Coordinates of C-alpha atoms in Angstrom, one line a residue:
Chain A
X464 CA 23.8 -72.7 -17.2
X465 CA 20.4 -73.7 -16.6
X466 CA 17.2 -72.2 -18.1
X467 CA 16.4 -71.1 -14.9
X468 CA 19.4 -68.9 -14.2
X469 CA 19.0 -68.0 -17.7
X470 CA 15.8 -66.6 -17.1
X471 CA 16.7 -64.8 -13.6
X472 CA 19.5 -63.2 -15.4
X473 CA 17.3 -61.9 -18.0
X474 CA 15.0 -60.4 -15.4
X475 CA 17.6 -58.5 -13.4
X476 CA 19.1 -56.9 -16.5
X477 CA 16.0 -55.9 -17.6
X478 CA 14.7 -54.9 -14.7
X479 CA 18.0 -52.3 -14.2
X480 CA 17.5 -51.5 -17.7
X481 CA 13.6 -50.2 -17.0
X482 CA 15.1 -48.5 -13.7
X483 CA 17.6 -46.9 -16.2
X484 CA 15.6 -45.7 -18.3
X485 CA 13.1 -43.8 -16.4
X486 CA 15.9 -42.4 -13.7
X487 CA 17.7 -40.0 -16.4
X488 CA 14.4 -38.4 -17.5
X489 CA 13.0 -37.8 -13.7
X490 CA 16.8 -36.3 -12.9
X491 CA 16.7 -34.2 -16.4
X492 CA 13.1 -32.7 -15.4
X493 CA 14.2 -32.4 -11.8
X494 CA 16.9 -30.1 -13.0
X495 CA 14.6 -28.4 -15.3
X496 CA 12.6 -27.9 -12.9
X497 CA 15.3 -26.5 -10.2
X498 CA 16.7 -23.8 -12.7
X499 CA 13.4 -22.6 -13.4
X500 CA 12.5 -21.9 -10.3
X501 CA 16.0 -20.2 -9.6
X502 CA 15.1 -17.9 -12.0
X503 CA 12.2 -16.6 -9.9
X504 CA 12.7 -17.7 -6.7
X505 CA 14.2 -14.6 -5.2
X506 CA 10.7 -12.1 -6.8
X507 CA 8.3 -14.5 -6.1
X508 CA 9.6 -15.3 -2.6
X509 CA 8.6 -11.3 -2.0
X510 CA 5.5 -10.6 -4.2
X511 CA 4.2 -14.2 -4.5
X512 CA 6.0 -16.2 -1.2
X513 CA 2.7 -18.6 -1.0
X514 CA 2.7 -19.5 -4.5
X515 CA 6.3 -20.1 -4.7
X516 CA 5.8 -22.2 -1.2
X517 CA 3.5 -24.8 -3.2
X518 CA 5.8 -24.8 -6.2
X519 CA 8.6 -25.4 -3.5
X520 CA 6.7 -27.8 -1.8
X521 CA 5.9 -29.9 -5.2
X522 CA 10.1 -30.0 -6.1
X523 CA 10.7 -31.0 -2.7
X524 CA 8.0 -34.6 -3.3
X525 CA 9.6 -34.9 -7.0
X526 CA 13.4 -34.7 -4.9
X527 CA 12.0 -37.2 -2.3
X528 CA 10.5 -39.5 -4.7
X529 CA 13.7 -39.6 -6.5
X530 CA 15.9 -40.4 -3.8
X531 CA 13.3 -43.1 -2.9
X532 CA 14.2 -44.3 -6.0
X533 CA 10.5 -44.0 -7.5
X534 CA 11.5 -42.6 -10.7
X535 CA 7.9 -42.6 -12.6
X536 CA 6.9 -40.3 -9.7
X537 CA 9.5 -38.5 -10.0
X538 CA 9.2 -37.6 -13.5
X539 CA 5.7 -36.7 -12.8
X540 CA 6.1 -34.4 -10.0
X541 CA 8.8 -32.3 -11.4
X542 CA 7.4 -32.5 -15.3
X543 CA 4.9 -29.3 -15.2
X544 CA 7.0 -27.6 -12.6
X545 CA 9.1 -25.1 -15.5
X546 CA 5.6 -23.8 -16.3
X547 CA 4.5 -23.1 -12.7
X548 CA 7.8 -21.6 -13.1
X549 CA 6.4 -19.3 -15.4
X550 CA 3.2 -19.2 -14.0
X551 CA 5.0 -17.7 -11.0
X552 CA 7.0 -15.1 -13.0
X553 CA 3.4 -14.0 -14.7
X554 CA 2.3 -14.1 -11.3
X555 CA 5.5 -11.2 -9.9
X556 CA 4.7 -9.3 -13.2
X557 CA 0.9 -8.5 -12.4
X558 CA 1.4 -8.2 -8.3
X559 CA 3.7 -5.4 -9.1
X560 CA 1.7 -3.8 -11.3
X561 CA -1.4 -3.8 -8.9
X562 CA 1.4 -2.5 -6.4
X563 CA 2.9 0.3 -8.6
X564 CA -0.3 1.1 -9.4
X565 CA -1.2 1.6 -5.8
X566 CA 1.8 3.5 -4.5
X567 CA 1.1 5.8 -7.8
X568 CA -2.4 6.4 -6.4
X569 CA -0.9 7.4 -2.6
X570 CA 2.1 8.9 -3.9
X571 CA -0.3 11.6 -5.4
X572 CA -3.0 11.7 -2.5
X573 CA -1.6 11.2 0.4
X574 CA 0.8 14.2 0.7
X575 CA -2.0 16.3 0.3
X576 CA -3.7 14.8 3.1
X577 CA -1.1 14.8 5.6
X578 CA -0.7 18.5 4.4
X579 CA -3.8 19.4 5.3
X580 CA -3.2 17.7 8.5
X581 CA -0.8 19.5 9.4
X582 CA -2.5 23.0 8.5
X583 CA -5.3 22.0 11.0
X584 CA -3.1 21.4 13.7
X585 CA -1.2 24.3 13.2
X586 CA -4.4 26.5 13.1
X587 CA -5.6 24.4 16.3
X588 CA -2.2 25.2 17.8
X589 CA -2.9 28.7 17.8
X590 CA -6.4 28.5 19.1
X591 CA -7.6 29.4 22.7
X592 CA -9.8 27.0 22.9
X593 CA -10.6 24.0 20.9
X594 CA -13.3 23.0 18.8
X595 CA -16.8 21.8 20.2
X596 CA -16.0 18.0 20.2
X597 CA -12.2 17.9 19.9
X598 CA -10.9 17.9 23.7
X599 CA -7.0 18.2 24.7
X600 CA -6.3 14.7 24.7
X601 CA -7.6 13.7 21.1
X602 CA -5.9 16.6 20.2
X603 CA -2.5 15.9 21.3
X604 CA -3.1 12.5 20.2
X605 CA -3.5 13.9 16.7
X606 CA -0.1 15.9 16.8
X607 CA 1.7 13.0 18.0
X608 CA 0.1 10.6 15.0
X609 CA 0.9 12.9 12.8
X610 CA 4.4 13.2 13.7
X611 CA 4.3 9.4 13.2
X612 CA 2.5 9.4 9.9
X613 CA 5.2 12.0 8.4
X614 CA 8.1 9.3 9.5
X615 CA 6.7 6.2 8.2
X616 CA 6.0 8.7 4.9
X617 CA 9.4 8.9 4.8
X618 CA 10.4 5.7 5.4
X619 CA 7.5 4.6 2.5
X620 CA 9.5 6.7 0.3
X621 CA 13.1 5.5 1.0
X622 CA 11.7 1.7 0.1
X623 CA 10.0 2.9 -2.7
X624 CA 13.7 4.3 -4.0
X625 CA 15.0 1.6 -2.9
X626 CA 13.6 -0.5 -5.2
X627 CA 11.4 -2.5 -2.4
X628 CA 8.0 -2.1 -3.5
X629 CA 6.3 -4.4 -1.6
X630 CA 7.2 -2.3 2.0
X631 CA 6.7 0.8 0.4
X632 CA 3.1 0.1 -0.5
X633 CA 2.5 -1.5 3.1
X634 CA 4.4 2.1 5.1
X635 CA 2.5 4.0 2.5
X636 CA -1.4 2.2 3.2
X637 CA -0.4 2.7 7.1
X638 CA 0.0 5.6 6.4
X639 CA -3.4 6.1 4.7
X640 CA -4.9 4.4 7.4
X641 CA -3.3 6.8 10.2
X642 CA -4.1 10.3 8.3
X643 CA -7.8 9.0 7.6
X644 CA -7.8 8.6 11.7
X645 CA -6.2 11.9 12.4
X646 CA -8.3 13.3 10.0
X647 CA -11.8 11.7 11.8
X648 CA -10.3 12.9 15.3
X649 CA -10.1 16.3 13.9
X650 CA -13.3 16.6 12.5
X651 CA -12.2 17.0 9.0
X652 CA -13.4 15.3 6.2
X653 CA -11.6 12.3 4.9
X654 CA -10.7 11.8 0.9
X655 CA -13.0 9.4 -0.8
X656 CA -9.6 7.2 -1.3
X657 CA -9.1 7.1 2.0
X658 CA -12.0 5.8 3.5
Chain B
X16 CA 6.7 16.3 1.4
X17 CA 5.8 19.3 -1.1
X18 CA 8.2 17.8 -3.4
X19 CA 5.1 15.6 -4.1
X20 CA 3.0 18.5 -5.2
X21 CA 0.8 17.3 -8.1
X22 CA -2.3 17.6 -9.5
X23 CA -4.5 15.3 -6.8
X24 CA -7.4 12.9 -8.3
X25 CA -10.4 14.0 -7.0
X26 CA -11.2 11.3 -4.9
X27 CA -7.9 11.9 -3.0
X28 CA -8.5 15.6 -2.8
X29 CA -8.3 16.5 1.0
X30 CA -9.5 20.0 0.9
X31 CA -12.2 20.8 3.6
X32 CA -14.3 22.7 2.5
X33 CA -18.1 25.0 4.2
X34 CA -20.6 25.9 2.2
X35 CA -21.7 29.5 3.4
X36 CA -25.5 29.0 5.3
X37 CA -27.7 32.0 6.5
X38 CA -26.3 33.3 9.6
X39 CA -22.8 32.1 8.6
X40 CA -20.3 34.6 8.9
X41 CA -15.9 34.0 9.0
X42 CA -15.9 34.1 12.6
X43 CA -18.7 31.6 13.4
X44 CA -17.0 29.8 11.0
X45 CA -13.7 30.0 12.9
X46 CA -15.4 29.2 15.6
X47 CA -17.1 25.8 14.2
X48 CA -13.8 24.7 13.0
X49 CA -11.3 26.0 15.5
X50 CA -12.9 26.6 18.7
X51 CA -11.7 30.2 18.2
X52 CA -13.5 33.2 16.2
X53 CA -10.4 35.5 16.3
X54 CA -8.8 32.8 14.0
X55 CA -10.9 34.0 10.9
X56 CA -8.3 35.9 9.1
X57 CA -7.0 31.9 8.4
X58 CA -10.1 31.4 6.7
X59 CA -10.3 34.7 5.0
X60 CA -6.8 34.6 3.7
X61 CA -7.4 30.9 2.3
X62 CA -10.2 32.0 0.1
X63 CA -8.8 35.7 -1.0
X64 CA -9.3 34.7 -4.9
X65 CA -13.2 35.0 -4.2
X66 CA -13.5 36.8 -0.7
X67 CA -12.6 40.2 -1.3
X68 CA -14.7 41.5 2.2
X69 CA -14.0 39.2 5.7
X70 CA -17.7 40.2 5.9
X71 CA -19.3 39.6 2.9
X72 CA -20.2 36.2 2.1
X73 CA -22.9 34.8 0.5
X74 CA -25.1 31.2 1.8
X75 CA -24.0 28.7 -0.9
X76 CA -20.4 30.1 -1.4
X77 CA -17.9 27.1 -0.9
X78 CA -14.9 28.0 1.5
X79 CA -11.8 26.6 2.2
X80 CA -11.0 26.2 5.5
X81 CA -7.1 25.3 6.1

């Protein structure tokens, strides 16, 4: 065999050997890096989904890169993905607190709005006529948001024991939103919260 | 929704509320907010623990009008 061959033999075995190498720690911190994210995958897809798209996003490159067969990228795109991992998690933890925290806040208030809501328009119902600057029409209006306001209550409430947070905050601000209008239509002042 | 009755936070507190004026009286009140003076018995029976009279209020007396 001549020192030449020699040589090229040398070469490809070390060059499979370097390829070696650096392709079991990109596929170990690929892994890593996919049962991480399982762990929080299906809470930060609700509370966090464009945070988890970017984490997403990153696995995906590290994945492609591997397949590509550039393990050195590899390693370095999936690396520091377990701690965005966590990052996400922290990230669930504190957007349902603010969220908990704000259904608290309009589990307290807002039944006492819409039952003051619906005092006035009971009152209003009896009336013969109706207040300087409420007319028929605005009125009826009212009744009919109300009506409205007292079903997506519900429904706010029946996510909340659900366990879905996220769409009983949204039914339960909607809500907020629609009293605070009824209440302006009405003439009546509007809680501070509300406004 | 009464099974939500708790003590409110003030800044959630929706009760409306008039403060008396000269010439105020429970029907012009009624009136203001209602369209209808007849309906003053609402207001009257909404603030019985410090209206004893339908007629006798006094300007800067805060009333709750349901």
């Amino acid at each position: 065999m001549s020192n030449k061959l020699m040589i090229a033999i040398l070469a490809l075995v070390c060059a499979f050997g370097l390829a070696a190498c650096s392709k079991a720690p990109a596929e170990t911190a690929i892994k890593a890096a996919d049962a991480a994210l399982e762990g929080v995958r299906a809470d930060a897809s609700v509370y966090v989904p464009d945070q988890l798209q970017t984490v997403e996003d990153s696995l995906a490159a590290a994945k492609q890169s591997f397949e590509a067969g550039d393990y050195k990228q590899a390693l370095a795109g999936a690396k520091d993905l377990p701690g965005k991992a966590d990052e996400l998690a922290a990230a669930v933890t504190a957007k349902k607190e603010e969220l908990t925290k704000s259904w608290e806040e309009m589990q307290g208030g807002l039944p006492n709005m819409v039952e003051a809501i619906q005092s006035r328009v009971d009152i209003l119902s009896k009336s013969r006529r109706l207040p300087a600057g409420l007319d028929k029409a605005t009125f009826e209006n009212a009744k009919a948001s109300l009506d409205t306001a007292k079903q997506t209550w519900s429904e706010a409430t029946a996510a909340f024991s659900g366990g879905n947070l996220m769409e009983a905050v949204n039914k339960a601000t909607a809500v907020k939103e629609k009293a605070a209008e009824i209440m302006a239509a009405l003439g009546m002042q509007v809680p501070q919260a509300a406004l | 929704m009464s099974e939500d009755k708790k003590q409110v936070p003030p800044s959630w507190d929706a009760t409306q509320v008039h403060e008396v004026v000269k010439g105020d009286t429970l029907s012009k009140i009624a009136e203001k907010y209602y369209g209808d003076p007849g309906l003053y018995p609402q207001i009257f029976e909404a603030n019985r623990d410090i209206l004893d009279d339908p007629n006798l209020i006094r300007i800067g007396q805060k009333l709750r009008i349901p």
